[in-house]
PDB file of C-alpha atoms in Angstrom:
ATOM      1  CA  MET A   1    -148.790  79.834  35.111  1.00 77.00           C
ATOM      2  CA  THR A   2    -146.574  77.805  32.825  1.00 95.00           C
ATOM      3  CA  ARG A   3    -147.569  78.165  29.189  1.00 97.00           C
ATOM      4  CA  VAL A   4    -147.877  75.119  26.904  1.00 98.00           C
ATOM      5  CA  LEU A   5    -148.614  75.049  23.188  1.00 98.00           C
ATOM      6  CA  LEU A   6    -150.853  72.116  22.217  1.00 98.00           C
ATOM      7  CA  LEU A   7    -150.296  71.885  18.479  1.00 98.00           C
ATOM      8  CA  ASN A   8    -152.204  69.768  15.976  1.00 97.00           C
ATOM      9  CA  GLY A   9    -151.404  68.941  12.383  1.00 97.00           C
ATOM     10  CA  PRO A  10    -153.456  68.201   9.284  1.00 96.00           C
ATOM     11  CA  ASN A  11    -157.030  66.965   9.364  1.00 90.00           C
ATOM     12  CA  LEU A  12    -157.338  67.266  13.147  1.00 89.00           C
ATOM     13  CA  GLY A  13    -159.669  70.220  12.665  1.00 87.00           C
ATOM     14  CA  ARG A  14    -162.070  67.556  11.350  1.00 87.00           C
ATOM     15  CA  LEU A  15    -162.214  65.627  14.627  1.00 72.00           C
ATOM     16  CA  GLY A  16    -165.687  64.249  15.306  1.00 73.00           C
ATOM     17  CA  VAL A  17    -166.388  64.079  11.563  1.00 72.00           C
ATOM     18  CA  ARG A  18    -163.338  62.280  10.183  1.00 72.00           C
ATOM     19  CA  GLU A  19    -163.252  58.537  10.878  1.00 69.00           C
ATOM     20  CA  PRO A  20    -164.960  58.596  14.278  1.00 67.00           C
ATOM     21  CA  ASP A  21    -164.269  54.857  14.571  1.00 70.00           C
ATOM     22  CA  VAL A  22    -160.537  55.744  14.688  1.00 62.00           C
ATOM     23  CA  TYR A  23    -160.466  59.242  16.212  1.00 62.00           C
ATOM     24  CA  GLY A  24    -163.651  59.272  18.310  1.00 60.00           C
ATOM     25  CA  ALA A  25    -166.795  61.354  18.238  1.00 64.00           C
ATOM     26  CA  LEU A  26    -165.436  64.421  20.038  1.00 72.00           C
ATOM     27  CA  SER A  27    -164.823  67.522  17.919  1.00 84.00           C
ATOM     28  CA  TYR A  28    -161.861  69.863  17.623  1.00 92.00           C
ATOM     29  CA  ALA A  29    -163.909  72.412  19.624  1.00 94.00           C
ATOM     30  CA  ASP A  30    -164.204  69.750  22.341  1.00 94.00           C
ATOM     31  CA  LEU A  31    -160.413  69.377  22.307  1.00 95.00           C
ATOM     32  CA  VAL A  32    -159.916  73.138  22.655  1.00 96.00           C
ATOM     33  CA  GLU A  33    -162.283  73.192  25.644  1.00 96.00           C
ATOM     34  CA  ALA A  34    -160.746  70.092  27.228  1.00 97.00           C
ATOM     35  CA  GLY A  35    -157.199  71.375  26.756  1.00 97.00           C
ATOM     36  CA  ALA A  36    -158.016  74.624  28.560  1.00 96.00           C
ATOM     37  CA  ARG A  37    -159.797  72.739  31.359  1.00 97.00           C
ATOM     38  CA  TRP A  38    -157.004  70.181  31.841  1.00 97.00           C
ATOM     39  CA  GLY A  39    -154.431  72.952  31.783  1.00 97.00           C
ATOM     40  CA  SER A  40    -156.298  74.934  34.425  1.00 97.00           C
ATOM     41  CA  GLU A  41    -156.538  71.851  36.641  1.00 97.00           C
ATOM     42  CA  LEU A  42    -152.778  71.295  36.279  1.00 98.00           C
ATOM     43  CA  GLY A  43    -151.699  74.920  36.691  1.00 97.00           C
ATOM     44  CA  LEU A  44    -150.853  75.273  33.001  1.00 98.00           C
ATOM     45  CA  GLU A  45    -151.926  77.892  30.494  1.00 98.00           C
ATOM     46  CA  VAL A  46    -152.719  75.743  27.447  1.00 98.00           C
ATOM     47  CA  GLU A  47    -153.133  77.259  24.001  1.00 98.00           C
ATOM     48  CA  VAL A  48    -154.605  74.805  21.478  1.00 98.00           C
ATOM     49  CA  ARG A  49    -153.897  75.348  17.781  1.00 98.00           C
ATOM     50  CA  GLN A  50    -154.510  73.367  14.595  1.00 98.00           C
ATOM     51  CA  THR A  51    -153.279  73.775  11.042  1.00 98.00           C
ATOM     52  CA  ASP A  52    -153.230  71.803   7.829  1.00 97.00           C
ATOM     53  CA  ASP A  53    -150.145  73.796   6.784  1.00 98.00           C
ATOM     54  CA  GLU A  54    -146.716  72.280   7.457  1.00 98.00           C
ATOM     55  CA  THR A  55    -145.022  75.686   7.272  1.00 98.00           C
ATOM     56  CA  GLU A  56    -147.300  77.161   9.918  1.00 98.00           C
ATOM     57  CA  LEU A  57    -146.659  74.228  12.248  1.00 98.00           C
ATOM     58  CA  VAL A  58    -142.891  74.668  11.818  1.00 98.00           C
ATOM     59  CA  HIS A  59    -143.253  78.390  12.628  1.00 98.00           C
ATOM     60  CA  TRP A  60    -145.215  77.537  15.796  1.00 98.00           C
ATOM     61  CA  LEU A  61    -142.374  75.259  16.926  1.00 98.00           C
ATOM     62  CA  HIS A  62    -139.918  78.099  16.283  1.00 98.00           C
ATOM     63  CA  GLU A  63    -142.188  80.331  18.380  1.00 98.00           C
ATOM     64  CA  ALA A  64    -142.024  77.758  21.198  1.00 98.00           C
ATOM     65  CA  VAL A  65    -138.221  77.903  21.143  1.00 98.00           C
ATOM     66  CA  ASP A  66    -138.158  81.704  21.054  1.00 98.00           C
ATOM     67  CA  THR A  67    -140.695  82.066  23.895  1.00 98.00           C
ATOM     68  CA  ARG A  68    -139.306  79.143  25.978  1.00 98.00           C
ATOM     69  CA  THR A  69    -142.597  77.229  25.819  1.00 98.00           C
ATOM     70  CA  ASP A  70    -143.064  73.463  26.187  1.00 98.00           C
ATOM     71  CA  VAL A  71    -145.105  71.702  23.489  1.00 98.00           C
ATOM     72  CA  VAL A  72    -147.634  68.923  23.117  1.00 98.00           C
ATOM     73  CA  LEU A  73    -147.572  68.015  19.426  1.00 98.00           C
ATOM     74  CA  ASN A  74    -149.886  65.814  17.401  1.00 97.00           C
ATOM     75  CA  PRO A  75    -148.096  65.944  14.054  1.00 97.00           C
ATOM     76  CA  ALA A  76    -150.814  63.813  12.402  1.00 94.00           C
ATOM     77  CA  ALA A  77    -149.784  62.712   8.893  1.00 93.00           C
ATOM     78  CA  PHE A  78    -146.601  64.826   9.129  1.00 95.00           C
ATOM     79  CA  THR A  79    -145.430  62.281  11.733  1.00 95.00           C
ATOM     80  CA  HIS A  80    -144.291  59.872   9.071  1.00 92.00           C
ATOM     81  CA  TYR A  81    -142.381  61.995   6.577  1.00 91.00           C
ATOM     82  CA  SER A  82    -141.897  65.645   7.523  1.00 96.00           C
ATOM     83  CA  TYR A  83    -138.224  66.153   8.170  1.00 98.00           C
ATOM     84  CA  ALA A  84    -138.864  69.898   8.324  1.00 98.00           C
ATOM     85  CA  LEU A  85    -141.204  69.291  11.264  1.00 98.00           C
ATOM     86  CA  ARG A  86    -138.703  66.841  12.805  1.00 98.00           C
ATOM     87  CA  ASP A  87    -135.928  69.429  12.596  1.00 98.00           C
ATOM     88  CA  ALA A  88    -138.145  72.125  14.156  1.00 98.00           C
ATOM     89  CA  ALA A  89    -139.158  69.724  16.947  1.00 98.00           C
ATOM     90  CA  ALA A  90    -135.474  68.972  17.562  1.00 98.00           C
ATOM     91  CA  GLN A  91    -134.866  72.693  18.072  1.00 98.00           C
ATOM     92  CA  VAL A  92    -137.430  72.579  20.886  1.00 98.00           C
ATOM     93  CA  THR A  93    -135.861  69.668  22.747  1.00 98.00           C
ATOM     94  CA  LYS A  94    -132.235  70.583  21.995  1.00 98.00           C
ATOM     95  CA  GLY A  95    -133.113  74.033  23.323  1.00 98.00           C
ATOM     96  CA  GLY A  96    -133.811  72.528  26.743  1.00 98.00           C
ATOM     97  CA  LEU A  97    -137.587  72.493  26.390  1.00 98.00           C
ATOM     98  CA  ARG A  98    -139.921  69.521  26.409  1.00 98.00           C
ATOM     99  CA  LEU A  99    -141.979  68.268  23.497  1.00 98.00           C
ATOM    100  CA  VAL A 100    -144.431  65.408  23.927  1.00 98.00           C
ATOM    101  CA  GLU A 101    -145.572  63.721  20.720  1.00 98.00           C
ATOM    102  CA  VAL A 102    -149.247  62.706  20.925  1.00 97.00           C
ATOM    103  CA  HIS A 103    -151.488  60.471  18.854  1.00 95.00           C
ATOM    104  CA  ILE A 104    -155.183  59.838  19.449  1.00 94.00           C
ATOM    105  CA  SER A 105    -154.991  56.368  17.932  1.00 86.00           C
ATOM    106  CA  ASN A 106    -152.186  53.837  18.289  1.00 87.00           C
ATOM    107  CA  PRO A 107    -150.108  54.131  15.103  1.00 85.00           C
ATOM    108  CA  TYR A 108    -148.645  50.657  15.639  1.00 79.00           C
ATOM    109  CA  ALA A 109    -152.126  49.110  15.487  1.00 70.00           C
ATOM    110  CA  ARG A 110    -152.787  50.708  12.103  1.00 75.00           C
ATOM    111  CA  GLU A 111    -151.332  50.573   8.587  1.00 72.00           C
ATOM    112  CA  GLU A 112    -147.634  49.799   8.373  1.00 84.00           C
ATOM    113  CA  PHE A 113    -146.714  53.225   6.959  1.00 73.00           C
ATOM    114  CA  ARG A 114    -147.938  54.752  10.244  1.00 75.00           C
ATOM    115  CA  HIS A 115    -145.420  52.752  12.290  1.00 76.00           C
ATOM    116  CA  LEU A 116    -142.569  55.176  11.545  1.00 83.00           C
ATOM    117  CA  SER A 117    -142.367  58.504  13.336  1.00 94.00           C
ATOM    118  CA  VAL A 118    -139.651  60.924  12.287  1.00 96.00           C
ATOM    119  CA  VAL A 119    -140.663  63.157  15.224  1.00 97.00           C
ATOM    120  CA  GLY A 120    -140.543  60.518  17.983  1.00 97.00           C
ATOM    121  CA  PRO A 121    -136.738  60.209  18.109  1.00 97.00           C
ATOM    122  CA  VAL A 122    -136.360  63.921  18.930  1.00 98.00           C
ATOM    123  CA  ALA A 123    -139.376  64.162  21.268  1.00 98.00           C
ATOM    124  CA  THR A 124    -139.077  64.071  25.032  1.00 98.00           C
ATOM    125  CA  GLY A 125    -141.698  61.317  25.012  1.00 98.00           C
ATOM    126  CA  THR A 126    -144.690  59.932  23.136  1.00 97.00           C
ATOM    127  CA  VAL A 127    -148.251  59.190  24.284  1.00 98.00           C
ATOM    128  CA  ALA A 128    -150.480  57.289  21.864  1.00 96.00           C
ATOM    129  CA  GLY A 129    -153.626  55.247  21.693  1.00 94.00           C
ATOM    130  CA  PHE A 130    -155.686  56.741  24.514  1.00 96.00           C
ATOM    131  CA  GLY A 131    -158.015  58.951  22.480  1.00 92.00           C
ATOM    132  CA  PHE A 132    -158.283  62.499  23.815  1.00 91.00           C
ATOM    133  CA  ASP A 133    -156.746  61.245  27.049  1.00 96.00           C
ATOM    134  CA  SER A 134    -153.429  61.073  25.172  1.00 97.00           C
ATOM    135  CA  TYR A 135    -153.398  64.893  25.329  1.00 97.00           C
ATOM    136  CA  ARG A 136    -154.348  64.915  29.014  1.00 98.00           C
ATOM    137  CA  LEU A 137    -151.578  62.423  29.834  1.00 98.00           C
ATOM    138  CA  ALA A 138    -149.050  64.544  27.928  1.00 98.00           C
ATOM    139  CA  LEU A 139    -150.096  67.637  29.903  1.00 98.00           C
ATOM    140  CA  ILE A 140    -149.783  65.696  33.165  1.00 98.00           C
ATOM    141  CA  ALA A 141    -146.238  64.757  32.149  1.00 98.00           C
ATOM    142  CA  LEU A 142    -145.386  68.402  31.471  1.00 98.00           C
ATOM    143  CA  ALA A 143    -146.988  69.576  34.718  1.00 98.00           C
ATOM    144  CA  GLY A 144    -144.742  67.026  36.461  1.00 89.00           C
TER     145      GLY A 144
END
């Protein structure tokens, strides 16, 4: 089975509690379960992780490069300003791997500061605005 890291940035551990009108009522535990199920259906071994720590997320992207693992990444708030995360994501794609940027909501339908992604330009592609299905669609793209 092909391994995929499904990585989530800050506040996504609060899914189901934090702004359900924006992010939905499903919890982070629901995402972990769904990610494993979708991966199994697609012939992928999906490992779901979440951190509020930028450094840890950067290390996980380094791990992806070192282990030759494709990535689904929801950078959350780091999307808009973390050049450290952008540079780590670039190592993934410049290393011949794929990285799909994911957002549960549509950043372009929200506050103006959310319209800029520093990660998007180095990602293989971006899926946004489809709730949890954004993750599923990203996994489908990686399963090809």
